[in-house]
C-alpha cells in the first residue's frame, strides 16, 4: 500500500459563523483570503467573536488532507510543530487516533490558531496566528522521516519559511517521493511568486490550485492557467468551486463536475479534494477517477462546519469511493 507524508502549519481552527461581512472589514480581512495576524490581534478577534456560537476543530491545510487520507485507510505521516497546551493536545489526539505517524515537535510559542470566519454565503476567511508552527525549521527535518513514503504533500501556507520547504522537498526527492503542493491562498501566491515558480518547476510533481490561486500564479484564466501549470509539472489540477475541477498532464486533460451539495462552510474543500485525488493516485486509478474522488470528498466537507466529518458521513463517503473505484 502506498503511503503519504504531509507537512504543514499545525493549527487548531476556531470556526465562527458571521451574520454579515462587516467584521471582515473591521479587522481588515479580505474575504476568502488567509491573513497572518499576531497573537494580540488573534486574541482580540476571538474576544470579539466569543459571543457567537463557535466550534473548535484541529485544522491546518496539509493536516486536513492527511486526516482525510487516513480516514480512507491510507497509511500516513505528518510533520508539524505545536506547543504542549490544550490546543496542542487537541491537534495531537486528532492525528494519533487516526493512526497517523505524527512527527510533532514542541515549540516555544502557543499552538497556532486559525480563526475562521464563515460568511452567510459559506465562504471562509482565515485570520491565522501561526504560533509554534512558525518555529518548524529545516534543522528539525531528518531523511529518516521520509523513508518508506511514496508521496509528500505540502501546503503553500508554509511559505513563511522558504528554506524549510527547500530542505523538505530535497529530502523527499532524495527518498524517491512524489511531491504535491496545494497553493493555499491567492495572496500567498502573489507574495511568493518567484519562489513558488521555481519550486514547482524544479521539485513539484502535482499542483493543486483554485481559480484565484491559478490566476495569481500564471496571470491567466482557469483553462489557460491549467495548461501553463501542466507545462511546469506532471499533473496540474485547477479547482473551480461549484463548477468542479480540471486536470491536465502531458497526455491527458480531464474535466470533472462537482457533486451536488448544500454548502454551509467551504473550509476544507480544497484540502479534502487533495485527499481524494491523492487517494486515487495512491491506488493507481485513472485521472478521471482521481478527480471524481476529489469532488466526492470536497462536496461532502462543505456540507459541515469545519474541515472534519463524522463517522456516518465517512461511511457514506467510503461507499462512494468504492463505487468510483469499481467504475
Ligand atoms: N458549491 C459546491 N458544490 C459542490 N462542490 C463544491 C462546491 N464548492 C466547491 N466544491 C468542491 O470543492 C472543490 C474545491 O473547491 P474550491 O475551488 O473552492 O477549492 P479551494 O478554494 O481550494 O477550497 P478551500 O476553500 O478549502 O481552500 C471543487 O473542485 C468541488 O469539487
Ligand atoms: Mg484551497
Short mmCIF file of C-alpha atoms and ligand atoms in Angstrom, two decimals:
data_model
loop_
_atom_site.label_atom_id
_atom_site.label_comp_id
_atom_site.label_asym_id
_atom_site.label_seq_id
_atom_site.Cartn_x
_atom_site.Cartn_y
_atom_site.Cartn_z
CA UNK A 1 0.00 0.00 0.00
CA UNK A 2 1.31 3.47 -0.94
CA UNK A 3 2.00 5.85 1.96
CA UNK A 4 1.56 9.63 2.16
CA UNK A 5 3.56 12.05 4.30
CA UNK A 6 2.38 15.62 4.85
CA UNK A 7 3.99 18.72 6.31
CA UNK A 8 2.30 21.98 7.21
CA UNK A 9 1.39 24.60 9.74
CA UNK A 10 -0.18 22.62 12.58
CA UNK A 11 -3.18 24.71 13.62
CA UNK A 12 -6.40 24.45 15.52
CA UNK A 13 -9.39 26.15 13.87
CA UNK A 14 -11.83 28.32 15.78
CA UNK A 15 -14.83 28.40 13.46
CA UNK A 16 -17.37 31.20 13.74
CA UNK A 17 -20.37 31.93 11.55
CA UNK A 18 -20.75 35.65 10.98
CA UNK A 19 -24.07 37.23 10.07
CA UNK A 20 -22.58 39.88 7.83
CA UNK A 21 -19.17 40.65 6.39
CA UNK A 22 -18.68 43.92 8.34
CA UNK A 23 -16.50 42.02 10.79
CA UNK A 24 -14.12 41.18 7.93
CA UNK A 25 -13.77 44.85 7.00
CA UNK A 26 -13.33 45.84 10.64
CA UNK A 27 -10.38 43.52 11.03
CA UNK A 28 -9.03 44.22 7.57
CA UNK A 29 -9.52 40.66 6.37
CA UNK A 30 -10.14 40.38 2.61
CA UNK A 31 -12.92 37.85 2.10
CA UNK A 32 -11.72 34.38 1.07
CA UNK A 33 -8.09 35.05 1.95
CA UNK A 34 -5.73 33.90 4.69
CA UNK A 35 -4.15 36.77 6.63
CA UNK A 36 -1.43 36.23 9.17
CA UNK A 37 -2.10 38.01 12.45
CA UNK A 38 -0.06 38.36 15.63
CA UNK A 39 -1.09 36.85 18.94
CA UNK A 40 -2.65 40.09 20.12
CA UNK A 41 -4.89 40.52 17.08
CA UNK A 42 -5.81 36.83 17.17
CA UNK A 43 -6.91 37.15 20.80
CA UNK A 44 -8.76 40.38 20.13
CA UNK A 45 -10.67 38.68 17.30
CA UNK A 46 -11.53 35.69 19.46
CA UNK A 47 -12.76 38.03 22.23
CA UNK A 48 -14.97 39.95 19.79
CA UNK A 49 -16.41 36.77 18.32
CA UNK A 50 -16.79 34.96 21.60
CA UNK A 51 -20.48 35.79 21.99
CA UNK A 52 -21.26 33.99 18.73
CA UNK A 53 -21.50 30.21 18.52
CA UNK A 54 -18.17 28.75 17.66
CA UNK A 55 -16.64 25.33 17.03
CA UNK A 56 -13.11 24.18 17.67
CA UNK A 57 -11.51 21.58 15.38
CA UNK A 58 -7.97 20.62 14.61
CA UNK A 59 -7.05 22.09 11.25
CA UNK A 60 -4.09 23.10 9.12
CA UNK A 61 -4.40 22.56 5.38
CA UNK A 62 -1.98 19.66 4.87
CA UNK A 63 -3.05 18.14 8.19
CA UNK A 64 -6.66 18.10 6.93
CA UNK A 65 -5.55 16.39 3.73
CA UNK A 66 -3.61 13.75 5.67
CA UNK A 67 -6.53 13.24 8.02
CA UNK A 68 -8.84 12.66 5.07
CA UNK A 69 -6.43 10.09 3.63
CA UNK A 70 -6.18 8.34 7.00
CA UNK A 71 -9.98 8.11 7.10
CA UNK A 72 -9.74 6.20 3.84
CA UNK A 73 -7.17 3.85 5.40
CA UNK A 74 -4.09 5.18 3.60
CA UNK A 75 -1.03 4.87 5.87
CA UNK A 76 0.02 8.45 6.58
CA UNK A 77 2.51 10.61 8.44
CA UNK A 78 2.59 14.30 9.30
CA UNK A 79 5.36 16.73 10.28
CA UNK A 80 4.48 19.90 12.20
CA UNK A 81 5.16 21.98 15.31
CA UNK A 82 2.78 22.65 18.18
CA UNK A 83 3.01 23.55 21.88
CA UNK A 84 2.20 21.39 24.87
CA UNK A 85 -1.04 23.28 25.60
CA UNK A 86 -4.73 22.41 25.23
CA UNK A 87 -4.85 23.13 21.53
CA UNK A 88 -1.65 21.14 21.03
CA UNK A 89 -3.34 18.21 22.77
CA UNK A 90 -6.42 18.52 20.54
CA UNK A 91 -4.21 18.52 17.46
CA UNK A 92 -2.12 15.55 18.60
CA UNK A 93 -5.14 13.49 19.56
CA UNK A 94 -6.77 14.11 16.22
CA UNK A 95 -3.66 12.87 14.43
CA UNK A 96 -2.81 9.86 16.56
CA UNK A 97 -6.33 8.47 16.96
CA UNK A 98 -6.40 8.02 13.20
CA UNK A 99 -3.12 6.06 13.32
CA UNK A 100 -1.16 8.83 11.59
CA UNK A 101 2.57 8.75 12.28
CA UNK A 102 2.67 12.16 13.96
CA UNK A 103 6.11 13.77 13.90
CA UNK A 104 5.11 16.71 16.08
CA UNK A 105 7.75 18.97 17.60
CA UNK A 106 7.21 21.14 20.61
CA UNK A 107 7.74 24.86 20.03
CA UNK A 108 8.15 27.73 22.49
CA UNK A 109 5.06 29.69 21.41
CA UNK A 110 1.43 28.62 21.81
CA UNK A 111 -0.13 26.19 19.35
CA UNK A 112 -1.20 28.13 16.24
CA UNK A 113 -4.83 29.17 15.74
CA UNK A 114 -6.74 29.77 12.53
CA UNK A 115 -9.71 31.93 13.38
CA UNK A 116 -12.11 31.02 10.60
CA UNK A 117 -14.90 33.45 9.80
CA UNK A 118 -17.68 31.77 7.85
CA UNK A 119 -19.83 34.17 5.83
CA UNK A 120 -23.51 33.66 5.07
CA UNK A 121 -22.63 32.50 1.53
CA UNK A 122 -20.44 29.73 3.10
CA UNK A 123 -17.14 31.34 2.03
CA UNK A 124 -14.41 31.22 4.67
CA UNK A 125 -11.80 33.81 5.62
CA UNK A 126 -8.85 33.00 7.85
CA UNK A 127 -7.01 35.14 10.38
CA UNK A 128 -4.11 32.91 11.32
CA UNK A 129 -1.79 33.19 14.29
CA UNK A 130 0.97 30.73 13.44
CA UNK A 131 2.36 30.40 16.97
CA UNK A 132 4.61 27.38 17.35
CA UNK A 133 4.04 26.38 13.72
CA UNK A 134 6.34 29.17 12.61
CA UNK A 135 9.18 27.58 14.55
CA UNK A 136 9.30 24.43 12.39
CA UNK A 137 12.82 24.68 10.99
CA UNK A 138 14.98 22.94 8.37
CA UNK A 139 17.14 21.57 11.22
CA UNK A 140 14.12 19.63 12.52
CA UNK A 141 13.95 17.52 9.37
CA UNK A 142 15.69 14.18 9.00
CA UNK A 143 15.96 11.93 5.97
CA UNK A 144 14.63 9.02 8.02
CA UNK A 145 11.22 10.78 8.32
CA UNK A 146 10.74 10.49 4.56
CA UNK A 147 11.86 6.91 4.05
CA UNK A 148 9.15 4.39 3.26
CA UNK A 149 6.70 7.05 2.00
CA UNK A 150 5.58 7.42 -1.62
CA UNK A 151 4.03 10.89 -1.65
CA UNK A 152 4.95 14.12 0.14
CA UNK A 153 2.15 16.69 0.38
CA UNK A 154 2.80 20.28 1.43
CA UNK A 155 0.70 23.42 1.71
CA UNK A 156 1.60 26.78 0.21
CA UNK A 157 0.92 28.32 3.64
CA UNK A 158 4.43 27.18 4.64
CA UNK A 159 5.98 29.96 2.53
CA UNK A 160 6.92 31.91 5.64
CA UNK A 161 9.99 29.68 5.59
CA UNK A 162 11.42 29.10 2.11
CA UNK A 163 14.45 27.24 3.46
CA UNK A 164 12.21 24.77 5.31
CA UNK A 165 10.31 23.95 2.12
CA UNK A 166 13.53 23.62 0.10
CA UNK A 167 15.11 21.30 2.63
CA UNK A 168 11.97 19.18 2.81
CA UNK A 169 11.47 18.78 -0.94
CA UNK A 170 15.15 17.92 -1.41
CA UNK A 171 14.91 15.19 1.22
CA UNK A 172 11.64 13.95 -0.30
CA UNK A 173 13.16 13.78 -3.78
CA UNK A 174 16.26 12.02 -2.44
CA UNK A 175 13.99 9.37 -0.91
CA UNK A 176 12.03 8.99 -4.17
CA UNK A 177 8.72 10.55 -3.10
CA UNK A 178 6.31 12.28 -5.48
CA UNK A 179 5.69 15.84 -4.30
CA UNK A 180 2.34 17.60 -4.28
CA UNK A 181 1.54 21.14 -3.22
CA UNK A 182 -1.71 22.93 -2.52
CA UNK A 183 -1.23 26.62 -3.42
CA UNK A 184 -3.20 27.61 -0.30
CA UNK A 185 -4.34 31.18 -0.97
CA UNK A 186 -4.12 33.75 -3.78
CA UNK A 187 -2.34 36.25 -1.54
CA UNK A 188 0.25 33.60 -0.59
CA UNK A 189 0.88 33.00 -4.30
CA UNK A 190 1.09 36.74 -5.06
CA UNK A 191 3.58 37.34 -2.28
CA UNK A 192 5.86 34.43 -3.17
CA UNK A 193 5.56 34.15 -6.92
CA UNK A 194 9.24 33.74 -7.83
CA UNK A 195 9.81 31.19 -5.09
CA UNK A 196 6.73 29.11 -5.94
CA UNK A 197 7.52 29.21 -9.67
CA UNK A 198 11.00 27.83 -9.03
CA UNK A 199 9.69 25.28 -6.54
CA UNK A 200 7.05 23.93 -8.92
CA UNK A 201 9.42 23.84 -11.92
CA UNK A 202 12.21 22.09 -10.07
CA UNK A 203 10.58 19.82 -7.49
CA UNK A 204 6.82 19.55 -7.57
CA UNK A 205 5.02 16.75 -9.42
CA UNK A 206 1.38 17.59 -8.60
CA UNK A 207 -0.06 21.11 -8.19
CA UNK A 208 -3.48 21.86 -6.67
CA UNK A 209 -4.68 25.43 -7.22
CA UNK A 210 -8.09 27.04 -7.06
CA UNK A 211 -9.25 29.60 -9.60
CA UNK A 212 -7.82 32.67 -7.83
CA UNK A 213 -4.55 30.94 -6.99
CA UNK A 214 -4.06 29.76 -10.58
CA UNK A 215 -4.75 33.33 -11.73
CA UNK A 216 -2.18 34.76 -9.30
CA UNK A 217 0.31 32.07 -10.30
CA UNK A 218 0.02 32.42 -14.08
CA UNK A 219 -1.90 35.66 -14.73
CA UNK A 220 -4.39 33.59 -16.71
CA UNK A 221 -7.97 32.32 -16.53
CA UNK A 222 -8.51 28.70 -15.36
CA UNK A 223 -8.23 26.84 -18.69
CA UNK A 224 -5.11 28.71 -19.80
CA UNK A 225 -3.69 28.55 -16.30
CA UNK A 226 -4.16 24.78 -16.29
CA UNK A 227 -2.16 24.48 -19.50
CA UNK A 228 0.54 26.79 -18.17
CA UNK A 229 0.92 24.88 -14.88
CA UNK A 230 0.89 21.50 -16.65
CA UNK A 231 3.98 22.57 -18.57
CA UNK A 232 5.81 23.02 -15.26
CA UNK A 233 4.94 19.70 -13.56
CA UNK A 234 3.50 16.24 -14.12
CA UNK A 235 -0.11 16.79 -13.01
CA UNK A 236 -1.85 20.17 -12.82
CA UNK A 237 -5.18 20.47 -11.02
CA UNK A 238 -7.26 23.65 -11.10
CA UNK A 239 -10.37 23.65 -8.90
CA UNK A 240 -13.21 25.93 -9.87
CA UNK A 241 -15.51 25.67 -6.86
CA UNK A 242 -19.09 24.63 -7.68
CA UNK A 243 -18.06 24.27 -11.33
CA UNK A 244 -15.78 21.37 -10.42
CA UNK A 245 -12.17 20.81 -11.41
CA UNK A 246 -9.82 20.42 -14.35
CA UNK A 247 -6.79 18.16 -14.53
CA UNK A 248 -4.01 18.11 -17.10
CA UNK A 249 -0.92 16.05 -17.79
CA UNK A 250 1.23 15.97 -20.89
CA UNK A 251 -1.06 13.35 -22.45
CA UNK A 252 -4.48 13.87 -20.95
CA UNK A 253 -6.99 16.51 -19.95
CA UNK A 254 -9.95 15.76 -17.68
CA UNK A 255 -12.90 17.91 -16.68
CA UNK A 256 -14.79 16.86 -13.58
CA UNK A 257 -18.09 18.15 -12.23
CA UNK A 258 -18.63 19.00 -8.59
CA UNK A 259 -21.14 16.74 -6.85
CA UNK A 260 -24.49 18.33 -5.93
CA UNK A 261 -24.10 19.76 -2.43
CA UNK A 262 -25.73 22.09 0.08
CA UNK A 263 -22.71 24.13 1.19
CA UNK A 264 -22.67 25.60 4.69
CA UNK A 265 -18.93 26.20 5.09
CA UNK A 266 -16.31 25.76 2.36
CA UNK A 267 -13.48 25.33 4.89
CA UNK A 268 -11.51 22.23 3.91
CA UNK A 269 -12.94 21.91 0.36
CA UNK A 270 -9.53 22.15 -1.25
CA UNK A 271 -7.83 20.08 1.45
CA UNK A 272 -10.29 17.20 1.16
CA UNK A 273 -10.23 17.44 -2.63
CA UNK A 274 -6.49 16.77 -2.36
CA UNK A 275 -7.18 13.78 -0.04
CA UNK A 276 -9.49 12.23 -2.62
CA UNK A 277 -7.18 12.92 -5.53
CA UNK A 278 -4.09 11.57 -3.75
CA UNK A 279 -6.06 8.50 -2.65
CA UNK A 280 -6.72 7.84 -6.34
CA UNK A 281 -3.07 8.29 -7.26
CA UNK A 282 -2.01 6.01 -4.40
CA UNK A 283 -4.24 3.32 -5.91
CA UNK A 284 -3.03 3.93 -9.47
CA UNK A 285 -6.52 4.97 -10.58
CA UNK A 286 -7.21 7.00 -13.73
CA UNK A 287 -7.02 10.80 -13.60
CA UNK A 288 -10.77 10.94 -14.07
CA UNK A 289 -11.30 8.71 -11.05
CA UNK A 290 -8.82 10.79 -9.02
CA UNK A 291 -10.75 13.97 -9.82
CA UNK A 292 -14.10 12.33 -9.04
CA UNK A 293 -12.75 11.18 -5.68
CA UNK A 294 -11.60 14.75 -5.03
CA UNK A 295 -15.08 16.07 -5.84
CA UNK A 296 -16.71 13.46 -3.63
CA UNK A 297 -14.69 14.35 -0.54
CA UNK A 298 -14.82 18.12 -1.18
CA UNK A 299 -18.57 18.09 -1.87
CA UNK A 300 -19.10 16.38 1.47
CA UNK A 301 -16.89 18.53 3.67
CA UNK A 302 -18.60 21.74 2.53
CA UNK A 303 -21.87 20.44 3.96
CA UNK A 304 -20.46 20.57 7.50
CA UNK A 305 -18.91 23.30 9.63
CA UNK A 306 -15.13 22.95 9.70
CA UNK A 307 -12.72 20.60 7.98
CA UNK A 308 -13.68 17.41 9.84
CA UNK A 309 -16.55 14.99 9.17
CA UNK A 310 -18.30 12.48 11.46
CA UNK A 311 -18.19 8.70 11.16
CA UNK A 312 -21.60 8.43 9.45
CA UNK A 313 -20.53 10.73 6.69
CA UNK A 314 -17.23 8.87 6.28
CA UNK A 315 -19.14 5.59 5.96
CA UNK A 316 -21.17 7.10 3.12
CA UNK A 317 -18.03 8.52 1.53
CA UNK A 318 -16.28 5.13 1.66
CA UNK A 319 -19.21 3.58 -0.17
CA UNK A 320 -18.99 6.37 -2.81
CA UNK A 321 -15.24 5.79 -3.09
CA UNK A 322 -15.82 2.08 -3.75
CA UNK A 323 -18.36 2.93 -6.47
CA UNK A 324 -15.81 5.17 -8.19
CA UNK A 325 -13.06 2.53 -7.91
CA UNK A 326 -15.25 -0.13 -9.47
CA UNK A 327 -16.41 2.09 -12.36
N1 LIG B 1 -20.82 24.60 -4.14
C1 LIG B 1 -20.16 23.44 -4.33
N2 LIG B 1 -20.84 22.31 -4.60
C2 LIG B 1 -20.20 21.14 -4.77
N3 LIG B 1 -18.87 21.01 -4.71
C3 LIG B 1 -18.14 22.09 -4.47
C4 LIG B 1 -18.74 23.37 -4.25
N4 LIG B 1 -17.75 24.25 -4.00
C5 LIG B 1 -16.61 23.54 -4.05
N5 LIG B 1 -16.83 22.25 -4.33
C6 LIG B 1 -15.84 21.18 -4.49
O1 LIG B 1 -14.65 21.55 -3.83
C7 LIG B 1 -13.56 21.55 -4.75
C8 LIG B 1 -12.57 22.59 -4.32
O2 LIG B 1 -13.26 23.80 -4.26
P1 LIG B 1 -12.54 25.21 -4.42
O3 LIG B 1 -12.30 25.53 -5.85
O4 LIG B 1 -13.38 26.17 -3.65
O5 LIG B 1 -11.14 24.92 -3.71
P2 LIG B 1 -10.40 25.73 -2.62
O6 LIG B 1 -10.63 27.21 -2.86
O7 LIG B 1 -9.01 25.23 -2.59
O8 LIG B 1 -11.13 25.32 -1.27
P3 LIG B 1 -10.77 25.91 0.18
O9 LIG B 1 -11.83 26.92 0.45
O10 LIG B 1 -10.85 24.73 1.05
O11 LIG B 1 -9.38 26.49 0.09
C9 LIG B 1 -14.20 21.78 -6.09
O12 LIG B 1 -13.39 21.32 -7.14
C10 LIG B 1 -15.50 20.98 -5.94
O13 LIG B 1 -15.28 19.61 -6.18
MG1 LIG B 2 -7.64 25.89 -1.03
#
